[in-house]
Coordinates of C-alpha atoms in Angstrom, one line a residue:
M257 CA 25.1 16.0 58.9
T258 CA 28.7 14.7 58.8
A259 CA 31.6 16.8 57.7
V260 CA 32.1 15.1 54.3
L261 CA 28.5 15.2 53.5
R262 CA 28.4 18.8 54.3
R263 CA 31.3 19.6 51.9
L264 CA 29.7 17.8 49.2
Q265 CA 25.9 18.6 49.6
S266 CA 25.8 21.4 47.3
H267 CA 27.2 19.0 44.5
I268 CA 25.3 15.8 45.4
G269 CA 22.0 17.5 46.1
Y270 CA 20.4 14.6 47.8
T271 CA 18.9 14.6 51.3
I272 CA 18.5 11.3 53.2
T273 CA 14.8 10.5 53.8
E274 CA 13.9 10.6 57.7
K275 CA 11.6 8.1 59.1
V276 CA 7.8 9.2 59.4
G277 CA 5.6 7.4 61.8
Q278 CA 6.1 3.7 62.0
E279 CA 7.3 3.1 58.4
L280 CA 10.6 2.8 57.4
P281 CA 11.8 5.1 54.6
Q282 CA 12.9 3.6 51.3
W283 CA 16.6 4.1 50.4
E284 CA 16.5 6.0 47.1
F285 CA 19.9 7.3 46.6
S286 CA 20.8 4.6 43.8
H287 CA 17.5 5.4 42.0
F288 CA 18.4 9.2 42.3
L289 CA 21.8 8.7 40.7
A290 CA 20.1 6.7 38.0
K291 CA 18.0 9.7 37.0
Q292 CA 20.9 12.1 36.6
D293 CA 22.4 13.0 33.5
T294 CA 26.0 13.3 32.5
S295 CA 26.3 16.9 33.4
Y296 CA 25.7 16.0 37.0
F297 CA 28.6 13.5 37.1
E298 CA 31.2 15.3 35.1
P299 CA 32.4 17.3 38.0
F300 CA 32.7 14.2 40.2
V301 CA 34.6 12.5 37.4
R302 CA 37.1 15.4 37.1
H303 CA 37.6 15.3 40.9
H304 CA 37.2 11.5 41.7
P305 CA 40.9 11.2 43.2
V306 CA 39.9 13.7 46.0
L307 CA 36.3 11.9 46.4
N308 CA 38.0 8.5 46.8
F309 CA 40.4 9.9 49.3
E310 CA 37.8 11.5 51.3
Y311 CA 35.8 8.2 51.4
S312 CA 38.9 6.2 52.4
V313 CA 39.4 8.6 55.4
F314 CA 35.8 8.7 56.4
C315 CA 35.6 4.9 56.3
T316 CA 38.7 4.5 58.4
K317 CA 37.3 6.8 61.0
L318 CA 33.9 4.9 61.1
A319 CA 35.7 1.5 61.4
H320 CA 37.8 2.8 64.3
D321 CA 34.7 4.1 66.1
I322 CA 33.4 0.7 65.9
F323 CA 36.6 -1.0 67.1
A324 CA 36.7 1.3 69.9
L325 CA 33.4 -0.2 71.4
E326 CA 35.3 -3.1 72.2
R327 CA 37.5 -1.6 74.8
D328 CA 35.0 1.4 75.8
P329 CA 32.3 0.5 78.2
T330 CA 30.7 3.9 77.9
P331 CA 30.7 4.6 74.1
H332 CA 30.1 8.3 73.0
L333 CA 28.3 7.1 70.0
T334 CA 24.5 7.1 69.7
N335 CA 22.3 5.3 67.5
E336 CA 21.5 8.5 65.6
I337 CA 25.2 9.4 65.0
L338 CA 26.2 6.0 63.9
V339 CA 23.3 5.6 61.6
E340 CA 24.2 9.0 59.9
K341 CA 27.8 8.0 59.5
I342 CA 26.8 4.6 57.8
A343 CA 24.3 6.4 55.7
T344 CA 27.0 8.8 54.7
A345 CA 29.6 5.9 53.9
L346 CA 26.7 4.3 51.7
I347 CA 26.1 7.4 49.7
L348 CA 29.7 7.9 49.0
S349 CA 30.2 4.3 48.2
E350 CA 27.3 4.3 45.8
L351 CA 28.4 7.5 44.2
L352 CA 32.0 6.2 43.5
A353 CA 30.7 3.0 42.3
H354 CA 28.6 4.6 39.8
L355 CA 31.6 6.7 38.6
Y356 CA 33.9 3.7 38.3
R357 CA 31.3 1.3 36.6
H358 CA 30.0 4.0 34.1
Y359 CA 32.5 6.8 33.4
L360 CA 35.9 5.4 34.6
T361 CA 35.5 1.6 33.9
V362 CA 37.6 0.2 36.8
P363 CA 35.8 -3.1 37.8
R364 CA 38.2 -3.9 40.7
E365 CA 37.0 -0.7 42.3
V366 CA 33.3 -1.3 41.6
A367 CA 33.8 -4.9 43.2
R368 CA 35.4 -3.4 46.3
L369 CA 32.7 -0.7 46.7
E370 CA 30.0 -3.3 46.1
A371 CA 31.4 -5.4 49.0
E372 CA 31.6 -2.6 51.3
Q373 CA 27.9 -1.4 50.3
A374 CA 26.8 -4.9 51.4
I375 CA 28.0 -4.2 54.9
Y376 CA 26.3 -1.0 55.2
R377 CA 23.1 -2.2 53.9
N378 CA 23.2 -5.1 56.1
W379 CA 23.4 -2.9 59.2
L380 CA 20.6 -0.5 58.1
N381 CA 18.3 -2.9 56.4
N382 CA 14.9 -3.4 58.3
R383 CA 16.1 -1.2 61.1
Y384 CA 16.4 2.3 59.6
F385 CA 15.8 1.9 56.0
R386 CA 14.1 -0.4 53.4
F387 CA 16.2 -1.4 50.5
P388 CA 15.1 -3.0 47.2
Q389 CA 15.4 -6.7 47.0
P390 CA 19.1 -7.4 46.6
T391 CA 20.3 -9.2 43.7
R392 CA 23.5 -11.1 43.2
P393 CA 26.2 -8.7 42.2
T394 CA 26.5 -8.5 38.3
T395 CA 30.1 -6.8 38.1
K396 CA 32.6 -9.1 36.6
T397 CA 35.8 -8.5 38.4
A398 CA 38.5 -8.3 35.9
G399 CA 42.0 -10.0 36.2
F400 CA 43.3 -6.7 37.2
F401 CA 45.8 -6.9 34.3
A402 CA 46.9 -3.2 34.3
Q403 CA 47.1 -3.3 38.2
K404 CA 49.2 -6.4 38.2
I405 CA 51.6 -4.7 35.7
R406 CA 52.0 -1.8 37.9
E407 CA 52.5 -3.8 41.0
K408 CA 55.1 -6.1 39.2
T409 CA 56.8 -3.2 37.7
A410 CA 57.3 -1.8 41.1
E411 CA 58.6 -4.8 42.5
V412 CA 61.1 -5.3 39.7
N413 CA 62.0 -1.9 39.5
W414 CA 64.1 -2.2 42.9
L415 CA 66.0 -5.3 41.5
R416 CA 66.8 -3.1 38.3
L417 CA 68.1 -0.1 40.3
F418 CA 70.3 -2.2 42.6
A419 CA 71.7 -4.3 39.7
T420 CA 72.4 -1.2 37.5
R421 CA 73.9 0.8 40.5
T422 CA 75.9 -2.0 41.9
R423 CA 77.4 -2.7 38.5
R424 CA 78.3 0.9 38.3
V425 CA 80.2 0.8 41.6
F426 CA 82.4 -2.1 40.4
A427 CA 82.8 -0.5 37.0
T428 CA 84.2 2.7 38.5
A429 CA 86.3 0.8 41.2
I430 CA 88.5 -1.0 38.6
L431 CA 89.4 2.5 37.1
I432 CA 91.2 3.2 40.4
P433 CA 95.0 2.7 40.0
M434 CA 95.3 0.5 43.1
V435 CA 92.5 -1.7 42.3
K436 CA 94.0 -2.3 38.8
D437 CA 97.0 -3.8 40.6
L438 CA 94.6 -6.5 42.0
N439 CA 94.8 -8.6 38.8
Y440 CA 92.5 -11.4 39.5
F441 CA 89.8 -9.0 40.9
Y442 CA 90.4 -6.6 38.0
H443 CA 90.2 -9.3 35.4
F444 CA 87.2 -10.9 36.9
I445 CA 85.2 -7.6 37.1
S446 CA 86.3 -6.7 33.5
V447 CA 85.0 -10.2 32.1
A448 CA 81.8 -9.9 34.2
D449 CA 81.2 -6.5 32.9
Q450 CA 81.3 -7.6 29.2
Y451 CA 78.2 -9.6 29.8
A452 CA 76.5 -7.5 32.6
R453 CA 76.7 -4.2 30.7
P454 CA 74.8 -5.2 27.6
A455 CA 72.3 -7.3 29.5
I456 CA 71.5 -4.4 31.9
A457 CA 71.3 -2.0 29.0
Y458 CA 68.8 -3.9 27.2
F459 CA 66.8 -4.7 30.2
S460 CA 66.7 -0.9 31.1
W461 CA 64.5 -0.2 28.3
L462 CA 62.5 -3.4 27.9
F463 CA 61.5 -2.8 31.6
Y464 CA 59.4 0.2 30.7
I465 CA 57.5 -1.4 28.0
P466 CA 54.7 -3.3 29.7
R467 CA 53.5 -0.4 31.9
L468 CA 53.9 2.3 29.3
T469 CA 52.0 0.2 26.7
V470 CA 49.2 -0.6 29.1
N471 CA 48.9 3.2 30.1
I472 CA 48.8 4.4 26.6
A473 CA 46.3 1.6 25.6
L474 CA 44.1 2.6 28.3
L475 CA 44.5 6.3 27.7
L476 CA 43.5 5.8 24.0
K477 CA 40.6 3.5 25.1
H478 CA 39.0 6.3 27.1
L479 CA 39.6 9.0 24.6
I480 CA 38.5 7.6 21.4
P481 CA 34.8 6.7 21.3
G482 CA 34.0 3.1 20.1
K483 CA 32.0 0.0 20.9
W484 CA 34.6 -0.5 23.9
M485 CA 33.3 2.6 25.7
N486 CA 30.2 3.0 27.8
E487 CA 27.3 5.0 26.5
E488 CA 27.6 7.2 29.6
E489 CA 31.3 7.8 29.0
K490 CA 30.8 8.7 25.6
K491 CA 28.6 11.6 26.8
L492 CA 31.4 13.0 28.7
S493 CA 33.3 15.9 27.1
F494 CA 36.6 15.1 25.7
M495 CA 38.5 17.1 28.1
A496 CA 36.6 15.6 31.1
R497 CA 37.7 12.1 29.8
L498 CA 41.3 13.3 29.2
Q499 CA 41.4 15.0 32.7
A500 CA 40.0 11.9 34.4
Q501 CA 42.6 9.5 32.7
L502 CA 45.7 12.0 33.2
Q503 CA 45.0 12.2 36.8
R504 CA 45.3 8.4 36.9
R505 CA 48.3 8.1 34.7
W506 CA 50.0 11.3 34.0
F507 CA 53.1 10.7 36.3
E508 CA 53.6 7.1 35.0
L509 CA 53.2 8.2 31.3
G510 CA 55.7 11.0 31.6
N511 CA 58.3 9.0 33.7
D512 CA 58.2 5.9 31.5
S513 CA 58.2 7.8 28.1
I514 CA 61.3 9.8 29.0
W515 CA 63.3 7.0 30.6
F516 CA 62.3 4.5 27.8
A517 CA 63.6 7.0 25.2
G518 CA 66.8 7.5 27.2
S519 CA 67.4 3.9 27.7
L520 CA 67.1 3.2 24.1
L521 CA 69.8 5.9 23.3
N522 CA 72.1 4.5 25.9
C523 CA 71.8 1.0 24.6
F524 CA 72.1 1.7 21.0
V525 CA 73.5 5.2 20.4
F526 CA 75.8 6.2 23.2
T527 CA 78.2 3.2 23.0
G528 CA 81.9 2.8 22.2
T529 CA 83.4 6.2 21.8
L530 CA 80.2 7.9 22.4
A531 CA 79.8 6.3 26.0
P532 CA 80.5 9.5 27.9
F533 CA 77.5 11.2 26.3
G534 CA 75.5 8.3 27.9
M535 CA 76.5 9.4 31.3
Y536 CA 75.6 13.0 30.7
L537 CA 72.4 11.7 29.5
A538 CA 71.8 9.7 32.6
I539 CA 72.4 12.8 34.7
S540 CA 69.9 14.7 32.7
L541 CA 67.4 11.8 33.3
A542 CA 68.3 12.0 37.0
L543 CA 67.5 15.8 36.7
F544 CA 64.3 15.1 35.1
D545 CA 63.3 12.7 37.8
A546 CA 64.0 15.3 40.6
L547 CA 61.7 17.7 38.8
W548 CA 59.1 15.2 37.9
V549 CA 58.7 13.7 41.2
G550 CA 58.7 17.6 42.7
L551 CA 55.7 18.3 40.5
R552 CA 53.8 15.5 41.6
A553 CA 54.5 16.3 45.2
F554 CA 53.4 19.7 44.6
I555 CA 50.0 18.8 42.9
E556 CA 49.2 16.2 45.5
L557 CA 50.0 18.4 48.5
R558 CA 48.2 21.3 47.1
R559 CA 45.1 19.0 46.7
L560 CA 45.5 17.9 50.4
K561 CA 45.9 21.4 51.5
E562 CA 42.8 22.5 49.9
L563 CA 40.8 19.8 51.8
E564 CA 42.7 20.8 55.1
F565 CA 41.8 24.6 54.5
F566 CA 38.2 23.7 53.8
Y567 CA 37.6 21.7 57.1
R568 CA 39.5 24.3 59.2
K569 CA 37.3 27.1 57.6
K570 CA 34.2 25.0 58.5
E571 CA 35.5 24.4 62.1
A572 CA 35.9 28.3 62.6
E573 CA 32.3 28.8 61.4
L574 CA 30.7 26.0 63.8
T575 CA 33.0 27.2 66.7
G576 CA 30.7 29.2 69.3
G577 CA 27.5 28.3 67.6
E578 CA 24.7 25.8 68.4
H579 CA 26.4 22.8 66.5
A580 CA 28.3 21.3 69.3
A581 CA 27.7 17.6 67.9
E582 CA 28.7 18.6 64.4
L583 CA 31.6 20.3 65.5
E584 CA 32.8 17.4 67.4
E585 CA 32.3 15.1 64.6
L586 CA 34.2 17.5 62.5
K587 CA 37.3 17.7 64.8
E588 CA 37.3 13.8 64.9
Y589 CA 37.3 13.6 61.2
Q590 CA 40.0 16.2 60.9
Q591 CA 42.1 14.2 63.2
Q592 CA 41.8 11.1 61.0
L593 CA 42.3 13.2 57.9
Q594 CA 45.4 14.6 59.3
Q595 CA 46.9 11.1 59.8
Y596 CA 46.4 10.3 56.1
I597 CA 48.1 13.9 55.2
D598 CA 51.0 13.3 57.4
F599 CA 51.6 9.9 55.7
E600 CA 51.3 11.5 52.3
W601 CA 53.8 14.1 53.4
Q602 CA 56.4 11.6 54.5
R603 CA 56.0 9.6 51.2
L604 CA 56.2 12.4 49.0
L605 CA 59.2 14.1 51.0
L606 CA 60.9 10.8 50.9
N607 CA 60.6 10.6 47.1
V608 CA 61.8 14.3 46.5
T609 CA 64.6 14.0 48.9
S610 CA 66.0 10.7 47.5
V611 CA 65.9 11.6 43.8
T612 CA 67.4 15.1 44.7
C613 CA 70.3 13.3 46.4
L614 CA 70.7 10.9 43.7
F615 CA 71.0 13.6 41.1
F616 CA 73.9 15.3 43.1
A617 CA 75.6 12.0 43.5
M618 CA 75.5 11.2 39.8
C619 CA 77.0 14.5 39.1
L620 CA 80.2 13.3 40.5
A621 CA 80.4 10.8 37.5
I622 CA 80.7 13.6 35.0
P623 CA 83.4 12.4 32.3
L624 CA 85.2 15.6 32.7
I625 CA 86.3 14.8 36.2
T626 CA 89.8 13.0 35.7
N627 CA 90.3 11.7 39.1
P628 CA 88.9 8.1 38.9
V629 CA 88.3 8.1 42.7
I630 CA 85.4 10.7 42.5
P631 CA 83.3 8.7 40.1
F632 CA 83.6 5.8 42.4
I633 CA 82.6 7.9 45.4
G634 CA 79.5 9.1 43.3
A635 CA 78.6 5.4 42.5
S636 CA 79.1 4.4 46.1
L637 CA 76.6 7.2 47.2
V638 CA 74.0 6.3 44.7
I639 CA 74.0 2.7 45.7
T640 CA 73.8 3.8 49.3
I641 CA 71.0 6.3 48.8
T642 CA 69.1 3.5 46.9
L643 CA 69.7 1.1 49.9
L644 CA 68.5 3.7 52.5
T645 CA 65.5 4.7 50.4
Y646 CA 64.4 1.1 49.9
I647 CA 64.5 0.4 53.7
K648 CA 62.7 3.8 54.5
V649 CA 60.1 2.9 52.0
Q650 CA 59.4 -0.6 53.5
L651 CA 59.2 1.0 57.0
L652 CA 57.0 3.6 55.8
E653 CA 54.5 1.3 54.1
K654 CA 53.9 -0.5 57.5
E655 CA 52.5 3.0 58.7
R656 CA 50.2 3.6 55.6
P657 CA 46.7 4.1 56.8
V658 CA 44.4 1.5 55.6
N659 CA 40.6 1.3 55.1
P660 CA 39.6 -1.6 57.5
I661 CA 35.8 -1.3 56.6
M662 CA 35.8 -4.9 55.4
K663 CA 37.0 -6.3 58.5
L664 CA 33.6 -5.4 60.1
A665 CA 31.8 -7.9 57.9
E666 CA 32.8 -10.4 60.5
P667 CA 29.9 -11.5 62.8
Q668 CA 31.6 -10.5 66.0
Y669 CA 31.1 -6.7 65.2
A670 CA 27.5 -7.1 64.4
D671 CA 27.1 -8.9 67.9
L672 CA 29.3 -6.3 69.4
L673 CA 26.9 -3.4 68.2
K674 CA 23.8 -5.3 69.4
D675 CA 25.5 -5.8 72.7
K676 CA 26.2 -2.2 73.2
G677 CA 22.6 -1.3 72.2
F678 CA 22.8 -0.3 68.5
F679 CA 20.7 -1.5 65.7
K680 CA 17.9 -3.1 68.0
A681 CA 15.0 -4.3 65.9
R682 CA 12.1 -2.2 65.5
N683 CA 8.6 -3.5 66.7
L684 CA 7.4 -3.5 63.1
A685 CA 5.3 -6.2 61.3
P686 CA 7.5 -7.9 58.8
S687 CA 6.1 -7.4 55.2
S688 CA 6.4 -10.0 52.6
Q689 CA 9.3 -7.7 50.9
T690 CA 11.1 -7.9 54.2
L691 CA 10.8 -11.5 54.5
Q692 CA 12.2 -11.8 51.0
E693 CA 15.0 -9.3 51.9
E694 CA 16.0 -11.5 55.0
A695 CA 16.0 -14.7 53.1
T696 CA 18.4 -13.2 50.5
V697 CA 20.6 -11.2 52.7
E698 CA 23.5 -13.9 52.4
D699 CA 23.5 -12.9 48.6
L700 CA 25.1 -9.6 49.7
F701 CA 28.3 -11.5 50.6
S702 CA 28.4 -14.1 47.7
P703 CA 31.5 -14.3 45.6
I704 CA 31.6 -12.1 42.6
V705 CA 32.2 -13.6 39.1
T706 CA 35.8 -13.2 37.9
T707 CA 37.6 -13.3 34.6
N708 CA 41.2 -13.2 33.9
N709 CA 42.1 -11.4 30.8
E710 CA 40.1 -8.1 30.6
L711 CA 42.4 -5.0 30.0
T712 CA 41.0 -2.6 32.8
C713 CA 42.6 0.2 34.7

């Protein structure tokens, strides 16, 4: 049994049917899930981020094992090990797809998982398991409206930050006596700031409206029962629905709510003679940012540490026993898991470090400081930290571990596995059902119907 399936076995409660004689076993996990009641799925709904994370790690390891066959003339994989891994991936994928379809309502995730399931079934079908006759996927892939809002918000945020903080550099520079003597430069910046200041002030609060509105709407959609809610989701307890949605949105909801309110105050209240109070508010918001990002880092890293601790404990239990194959698979999985954890450490540490440095740099702009050079130094530090953070984020994104399982849909990898002796056809007389399955196997890779205006998370 694979390490992931061993960890989840007590919760899943399903055992893969083994072949008896010459008859291939029927794959029944989907049917098994369909018979379960809401109480079975509620723990998975509450902890779906961890389940999704482990699935990504496992698929990455599975794909890399297959990629390694291209350059390894003597692969250590055997048919039994590879089939067990693919079956595990299919179980996790079907479980996640069931959660995202019936309890979390995330069509884009369902569509992704269905496409990955097609690869697993195509490998296993008529070789190690019999699958029900495939049908064309019925999941409608939404226009990913909410996801597009998040992506655009992240993109525009960098432009907003650079615009706001660059303006601050020039606004503090013209307060320095030596700069004031540069008449043309001083006059140009003063005139430009008359237009830039209100434009940036208005944009600062308008910027948060789309993502905040979408997150609030989706939160209410999943909390208030109505015709828009799946029957399965209605059967979940209110706290389970709340926990599942807050796990997906708590950081954005808290961040956007506070900054939206603060930006409104700076735009409409703290103006004119009250402008110095706006600077104190901005520093307070920077402190909130540091605490909020630190809280997210603590929660996410604790979750990863719990996973890491479980597998280390399981490794200690298997060491020295009669489970050499399971121990080897566990160690290989731990290596892949560690790559994901290391990346998350770097990403979260970068966020915490950058916002903390920004807070201390902004403290140099306190209105009580009478020397005009110090606020200019603070503003220069802020824009420098922003630029360095942006560069580091772009570099770090190139190192992000990705799940490359869809690449295995390419015919060359099916041929590679056959050339290496994997998935050889069994000497079985094809039944009428088998012929139907082979005739419709291309349907597994048919395009999924799309719409463009559904509000989904």
